[in-house]
């Protein structure tokens, strides 16, 4: 991607800032972020930074001016936070996405949307392809599911170029810890400080962990593909249990942190793993970083 005008919402956050890093040298990049979970230092030099909320009309209008492509990464990303604050999650994740789609319609900009595997809820089987029925099990999943449908509908109704990327469990450098963060950044921090590694339930639940650099490449492919108006699973196709993850982190970190088991998380999904055939065939997406390799770079 070169010579384009690009808006990245949530571009000061974990995934958005990696997308910004990949695009800023060759494009005119604007980052819009309210810094509720992202930080100013994540925004690369050379990108224009606007501090603000995607739900603020004037701010969004200004940030989206002349955009060719909008990567919409701004969101509340924690399933647990959505269970604690469902209304706030809907406001940010669903109403915010609708506002971004309207801005894109004004500018005739392409939208690449950060959708989520959470829309599938507990799948009928793994690996999960895009024809899997959606059955979200959390407010977060419901909001991402509706937003994912809006994104497709804006293609069908208004002819907008839109793509939804259904991220599985994204991890990598820059993912910050804290209660509402992803499990890998939580385990990493626990391993580094020597605190117990806290597995929810028996740890038999599984996820498909995809490195943020693979996710960035999927976004760049989505920005130029002709295969728009549809959704793609973005994962690796490898299923890992949380217990195995905890043991792998323990061994790579070479830590004294014990593994402890707590209550299972209410509404937690038991199995998740992507079938990425559609992304492979239509986008040319190929996940390159194995979990073990990706984890090693974090220690
Ligand atoms: C993640 C993403 C979400 C969405 C989804 C898609 C984050 C924060 N959330 O939700 O945005 O895209 O993936 O699949 O990245 N766990 C523990 N101990 C802990 C924390 C978590 O055992 O201290 C378990 C948790 O019970 C769950 C698994 O780890 O079984 C993953 O939890 P998560 O919050 O990292 O991610 P998930 O799948 O809810």
mmCIF file of N, CA, C and O and ligand atoms in Angstrom, residues 76-80 115-118 140 144 167-170 175 179-184 186-187 190 198-201 203 205-209 242 245 264-265 268-269 272, ligand 1:
data_model
loop_
_atom_site.group_PDB
_atom_site.id
_atom_site.type_symbol
_atom_site.label_atom_id
_atom_site.label_comp_id
_atom_site.label_asym_id
_atom_site.label_seq_id
_atom_site.Cartn_x
_atom_site.Cartn_y
_atom_site.Cartn_z
ATOM 1 N N UNK A 76 -13.526 -1.698 22.747
ATOM 2 C CA UNK A 76 -13.272 -2.363 24.032
ATOM 3 C C UNK A 76 -13.014 -3.815 23.681
ATOM 4 O O UNK A 76 -13.867 -4.471 23.084
ATOM 5 N N UNK A 77 -11.820 -4.327 23.998
ATOM 6 C CA UNK A 77 -11.427 -5.635 23.462
ATOM 7 C C UNK A 77 -11.645 -6.781 24.437
ATOM 8 O O UNK A 77 -11.475 -7.945 24.057
ATOM 9 N N UNK A 78 -12.011 -6.473 25.652
ATOM 10 C CA UNK A 78 -12.089 -7.523 26.663
ATOM 11 C C UNK A 78 -13.497 -8.094 26.789
ATOM 12 O O UNK A 78 -14.463 -7.363 27.044
ATOM 13 N N UNK A 79 -13.597 -9.406 26.624
ATOM 14 C CA UNK A 79 -14.869 -10.098 26.803
ATOM 15 C C UNK A 79 -15.349 -9.897 28.242
ATOM 16 O O UNK A 79 -16.522 -9.596 28.496
ATOM 17 N N UNK A 80 -14.438 -10.023 29.198
ATOM 18 C CA UNK A 80 -14.807 -9.856 30.609
ATOM 19 C C UNK A 80 -15.308 -8.434 30.881
ATOM 20 O O UNK A 80 -16.304 -8.240 31.586
ATOM 21 N N UNK A 115 -13.211 -7.497 13.198
ATOM 22 C CA UNK A 115 -14.254 -8.349 13.760
ATOM 23 C C UNK A 115 -13.588 -9.414 14.637
ATOM 24 O O UNK A 115 -12.375 -9.355 14.880
ATOM 25 N N UNK A 116 -14.366 -10.367 15.102
ATOM 26 C CA UNK A 116 -13.823 -11.275 16.113
ATOM 27 C C UNK A 116 -14.417 -12.668 16.031
ATOM 28 O O UNK A 116 -15.601 -12.844 15.710
ATOM 29 N N UNK A 117 -13.616 -13.643 16.393
ATOM 30 C CA UNK A 117 -14.083 -15.020 16.517
ATOM 31 C C UNK A 117 -15.144 -15.161 17.604
ATOM 32 O O UNK A 117 -15.877 -16.160 17.622
ATOM 33 N N UNK A 118 -15.234 -14.161 18.482
ATOM 34 C CA UNK A 118 -16.232 -14.216 19.564
ATOM 35 C C UNK A 118 -17.657 -14.240 19.010
ATOM 36 O O UNK A 118 -18.590 -14.627 19.717
ATOM 37 N N UNK A 140 -19.756 -8.618 24.267
ATOM 38 C CA UNK A 140 -18.701 -8.330 23.285
ATOM 39 C C UNK A 140 -18.976 -9.052 21.964
ATOM 40 O O UNK A 140 -18.927 -8.460 20.885
ATOM 41 N N UNK A 144 -19.793 -7.303 18.324
ATOM 42 C CA UNK A 144 -18.927 -7.547 17.165
ATOM 43 C C UNK A 144 -19.712 -8.241 16.046
ATOM 44 O O UNK A 144 -19.482 -7.999 14.865
ATOM 45 N N UNK A 167 -10.755 -11.753 13.816
ATOM 46 C CA UNK A 167 -9.532 -12.121 14.541
ATOM 47 C C UNK A 167 -9.827 -13.217 15.552
ATOM 48 O O UNK A 167 -10.798 -13.152 16.307
ATOM 49 N N UNK A 168 -8.936 -14.189 15.622
ATOM 50 C CA UNK A 168 -8.948 -15.139 16.724
ATOM 51 C C UNK A 168 -8.128 -14.504 17.859
ATOM 52 O O UNK A 168 -8.241 -13.296 18.063
ATOM 53 N N UNK A 169 -7.340 -15.228 18.625
ATOM 54 C CA UNK A 169 -6.726 -14.595 19.800
ATOM 55 C C UNK A 169 -5.379 -13.985 19.446
ATOM 56 O O UNK A 169 -4.391 -14.702 19.304
ATOM 57 N N UNK A 170 -5.375 -12.680 19.323
ATOM 58 C CA UNK A 170 -4.189 -11.960 18.856
ATOM 59 C C UNK A 170 -3.254 -11.677 20.036
ATOM 60 O O UNK A 170 -3.712 -11.283 21.116
ATOM 61 N N UNK A 175 1.111 -5.666 23.602
ATOM 62 C CA UNK A 175 -0.158 -6.001 24.274
ATOM 63 C C UNK A 175 0.088 -5.837 25.765
ATOM 64 O O UNK A 175 0.945 -6.533 26.326
ATOM 65 N N UNK A 179 -6.045 -6.658 34.168
ATOM 66 C CA UNK A 179 -7.128 -7.627 34.274
ATOM 67 C C UNK A 179 -7.874 -7.853 32.965
ATOM 68 O O UNK A 179 -8.359 -8.939 32.704
ATOM 69 N N UNK A 180 -8.003 -6.804 32.168
ATOM 70 C CA UNK A 180 -8.826 -6.888 30.971
ATOM 71 C C UNK A 180 -8.003 -7.176 29.721
ATOM 72 O O UNK A 180 -8.481 -7.012 28.607
ATOM 73 N N UNK A 181 -6.770 -7.623 29.893
ATOM 74 C CA UNK A 181 -5.941 -7.868 28.718
ATOM 75 C C UNK A 181 -6.048 -9.321 28.274
ATOM 76 O O UNK A 181 -6.737 -10.133 28.883
ATOM 77 N N UNK A 182 -5.364 -9.646 27.190
ATOM 78 C CA UNK A 182 -5.370 -11.004 26.678
ATOM 79 C C UNK A 182 -4.572 -11.932 27.585
ATOM 80 O O UNK A 182 -3.658 -11.503 28.300
ATOM 81 N N UNK A 183 -4.916 -13.211 27.537
ATOM 82 C CA UNK A 183 -4.322 -14.177 28.467
ATOM 83 C C UNK A 183 -2.797 -14.251 28.328
ATOM 84 O O UNK A 183 -2.091 -14.414 29.332
ATOM 85 N N UNK A 184 -2.260 -14.106 27.131
ATOM 86 C CA UNK A 184 -0.802 -14.232 26.983
ATOM 87 C C UNK A 184 -0.083 -13.085 27.678
ATOM 88 O O UNK A 184 0.924 -13.290 28.369
ATOM 89 N N UNK A 186 -1.191 -11.444 30.193
ATOM 90 C CA UNK A 186 -1.367 -11.674 31.643
ATOM 91 C C UNK A 186 -0.371 -12.737 32.146
ATOM 92 O O UNK A 186 0.354 -12.529 33.123
ATOM 93 N N UNK A 187 -0.299 -13.859 31.444
ATOM 94 C CA UNK A 187 0.637 -14.925 31.853
ATOM 95 C C UNK A 187 2.093 -14.428 31.792
ATOM 96 O O UNK A 187 2.922 -14.769 32.636
ATOM 97 N N UNK A 190 2.854 -12.349 34.798
ATOM 98 C CA UNK A 190 2.919 -13.203 35.985
ATOM 99 C C UNK A 190 4.241 -13.968 36.009
ATOM 100 O O UNK A 190 4.896 -14.075 37.049
ATOM 101 N N UNK A 198 -2.312 -17.742 36.506
ATOM 102 C CA UNK A 198 -3.700 -18.000 36.909
ATOM 103 C C UNK A 198 -4.527 -18.575 35.766
ATOM 104 O O UNK A 198 -5.017 -17.841 34.912
ATOM 105 N N UNK A 199 -4.700 -19.892 35.771
ATOM 106 C CA UNK A 199 -5.538 -20.534 34.753
ATOM 107 C C UNK A 199 -6.982 -20.560 35.255
ATOM 108 O O UNK A 199 -7.251 -21.034 36.364
ATOM 109 N N UNK A 200 -7.910 -20.058 34.439
ATOM 110 C CA UNK A 200 -9.327 -20.111 34.787
ATOM 111 C C UNK A 200 -9.848 -21.527 34.520
ATOM 112 O O UNK A 200 -9.720 -22.031 33.405
ATOM 113 N N UNK A 201 -10.446 -22.133 35.527
ATOM 114 C CA UNK A 201 -10.989 -23.485 35.355
ATOM 115 C C UNK A 201 -9.865 -24.496 35.203
ATOM 116 O O UNK A 201 -8.736 -24.282 35.665
ATOM 117 N N UNK A 203 -8.344 -25.391 32.513
ATOM 118 C CA UNK A 203 -7.384 -25.065 31.451
ATOM 119 C C UNK A 203 -7.550 -25.902 30.198
ATOM 120 O O UNK A 203 -6.721 -25.834 29.287
ATOM 121 N N UNK A 205 -9.919 -25.502 28.076
ATOM 122 C CA UNK A 205 -10.465 -24.656 27.000
ATOM 123 C C UNK A 205 -9.344 -24.273 26.035
ATOM 124 O O UNK A 205 -8.194 -24.120 26.451
ATOM 125 N N UNK A 206 -9.689 -24.160 24.759
ATOM 126 C CA UNK A 206 -8.665 -23.933 23.735
ATOM 127 C C UNK A 206 -8.883 -22.607 23.000
ATOM 128 O O UNK A 206 -9.992 -22.087 22.943
ATOM 129 N N UNK A 207 -7.786 -22.115 22.425
ATOM 130 C CA UNK A 207 -7.834 -20.916 21.592
ATOM 131 C C UNK A 207 -6.839 -21.093 20.437
ATOM 132 O O UNK A 207 -5.938 -21.926 20.483
ATOM 133 N N UNK A 208 -7.032 -20.244 19.425
ATOM 134 C CA UNK A 208 -6.115 -20.181 18.285
ATOM 135 C C UNK A 208 -5.366 -18.851 18.413
ATOM 136 O O UNK A 208 -5.945 -17.786 18.175
ATOM 137 N N UNK A 209 -4.101 -18.919 18.834
ATOM 138 C CA UNK A 209 -3.327 -17.701 19.095
ATOM 139 C C UNK A 209 -2.582 -17.270 17.843
ATOM 140 O O UNK A 209 -1.765 -18.022 17.302
ATOM 141 N N UNK A 242 -5.403 -23.711 27.218
ATOM 142 C CA UNK A 242 -4.856 -22.692 28.129
ATOM 143 C C UNK A 242 -3.856 -23.339 29.103
ATOM 144 O O UNK A 242 -2.852 -22.734 29.479
ATOM 145 N N UNK A 245 -0.718 -23.606 27.180
ATOM 146 C CA UNK A 245 -0.156 -22.257 27.080
ATOM 147 C C UNK A 245 0.581 -21.896 28.373
ATOM 148 O O UNK A 245 1.717 -21.403 28.335
ATOM 149 N N UNK A 264 -13.776 -21.340 36.660
ATOM 150 C CA UNK A 264 -13.923 -21.055 35.229
ATOM 151 C C UNK A 264 -14.596 -19.691 35.021
ATOM 152 O O UNK A 264 -15.360 -19.250 35.877
ATOM 153 N N UNK A 265 -14.273 -19.032 33.901
ATOM 154 C CA UNK A 265 -14.868 -17.727 33.631
ATOM 155 C C UNK A 265 -16.303 -17.921 33.142
ATOM 156 O O UNK A 265 -16.522 -18.720 32.227
ATOM 157 N N UNK A 268 -17.457 -18.583 29.373
ATOM 158 C CA UNK A 268 -16.232 -18.801 28.589
ATOM 159 C C UNK A 268 -16.460 -19.842 27.491
ATOM 160 O O UNK A 268 -17.207 -20.805 27.676
ATOM 161 N N UNK A 269 -15.794 -19.621 26.371
ATOM 162 C CA UNK A 269 -15.920 -20.544 25.245
ATOM 163 C C UNK A 269 -14.934 -21.696 25.428
ATOM 164 O O UNK A 269 -13.790 -21.492 25.848
ATOM 165 N N UNK A 272 -11.923 -23.072 20.464
ATOM 166 C CA UNK A 272 -11.874 -22.109 19.361
ATOM 167 C C UNK A 272 -10.642 -22.384 18.516
ATOM 168 O O UNK A 272 -9.536 -22.536 19.045
HETATM 169 C C1 LIG B 1 -10.067 -12.753 22.954
HETATM 170 C C2 LIG B 1 -9.974 -11.258 22.725
HETATM 171 C C3 LIG B 1 -11.240 -10.758 22.144
HETATM 172 C C4 LIG B 1 -11.694 -11.558 20.941
HETATM 173 C C5 LIG B 1 -11.555 -13.069 21.157
HETATM 174 C C6 LIG B 1 -11.645 -13.882 19.877
HETATM 175 C C7 LIG B 1 -8.504 -10.082 24.315
HETATM 176 C C8 LIG B 1 -8.403 -9.389 25.622
HETATM 177 N N1 LIG B 1 -9.720 -10.579 24.009
HETATM 178 O O1 LIG B 1 -11.105 -13.077 23.883
HETATM 179 O O2 LIG B 1 -11.064 -9.373 21.814
HETATM 180 O O3 LIG B 1 -11.097 -11.115 19.788
HETATM 181 O O4 LIG B 1 -10.314 -13.406 21.737
HETATM 182 O O5 LIG B 1 -11.472 -15.242 20.156
HETATM 183 O O6 LIG B 1 -7.549 -10.187 23.575
HETATM 184 N N2 LIG B 1 -7.675 -16.940 30.946
HETATM 185 C C9 LIG B 1 -7.048 -17.571 32.010
HETATM 186 N N3 LIG B 1 -6.381 -16.797 32.907
HETATM 187 C C10 LIG B 1 -6.315 -15.437 32.823
HETATM 188 C C11 LIG B 1 -6.959 -14.801 31.723
HETATM 189 C C12 LIG B 1 -7.637 -15.588 30.809
HETATM 190 O O7 LIG B 1 -7.086 -18.792 32.131
HETATM 191 O O8 LIG B 1 -5.680 -14.803 33.686
HETATM 192 C C13 LIG B 1 -8.402 -17.784 29.969
HETATM 193 C C14 LIG B 1 -9.839 -17.349 29.781
HETATM 194 O O9 LIG B 1 -10.694 -17.940 30.728
HETATM 195 C C15 LIG B 1 -10.109 -17.876 28.370
HETATM 196 C C16 LIG B 1 -8.753 -17.766 27.674
HETATM 197 O O10 LIG B 1 -7.778 -17.630 28.702
HETATM 198 O O11 LIG B 1 -10.489 -19.231 28.414
HETATM 199 C C17 LIG B 1 -8.638 -16.583 26.747
HETATM 200 O O12 LIG B 1 -9.073 -15.424 27.425
HETATM 201 P P1 LIG B 1 -8.809 -13.950 26.854
HETATM 202 O O13 LIG B 1 -9.509 -13.005 27.758
HETATM 203 O O14 LIG B 1 -7.379 -13.746 26.573
HETATM 204 O O15 LIG B 1 -9.460 -14.019 25.391
HETATM 205 P P2 LIG B 1 -10.922 -14.349 24.838
HETATM 206 O O16 LIG B 1 -10.806 -15.595 24.033
HETATM 207 O O17 LIG B 1 -11.957 -14.248 25.883
#
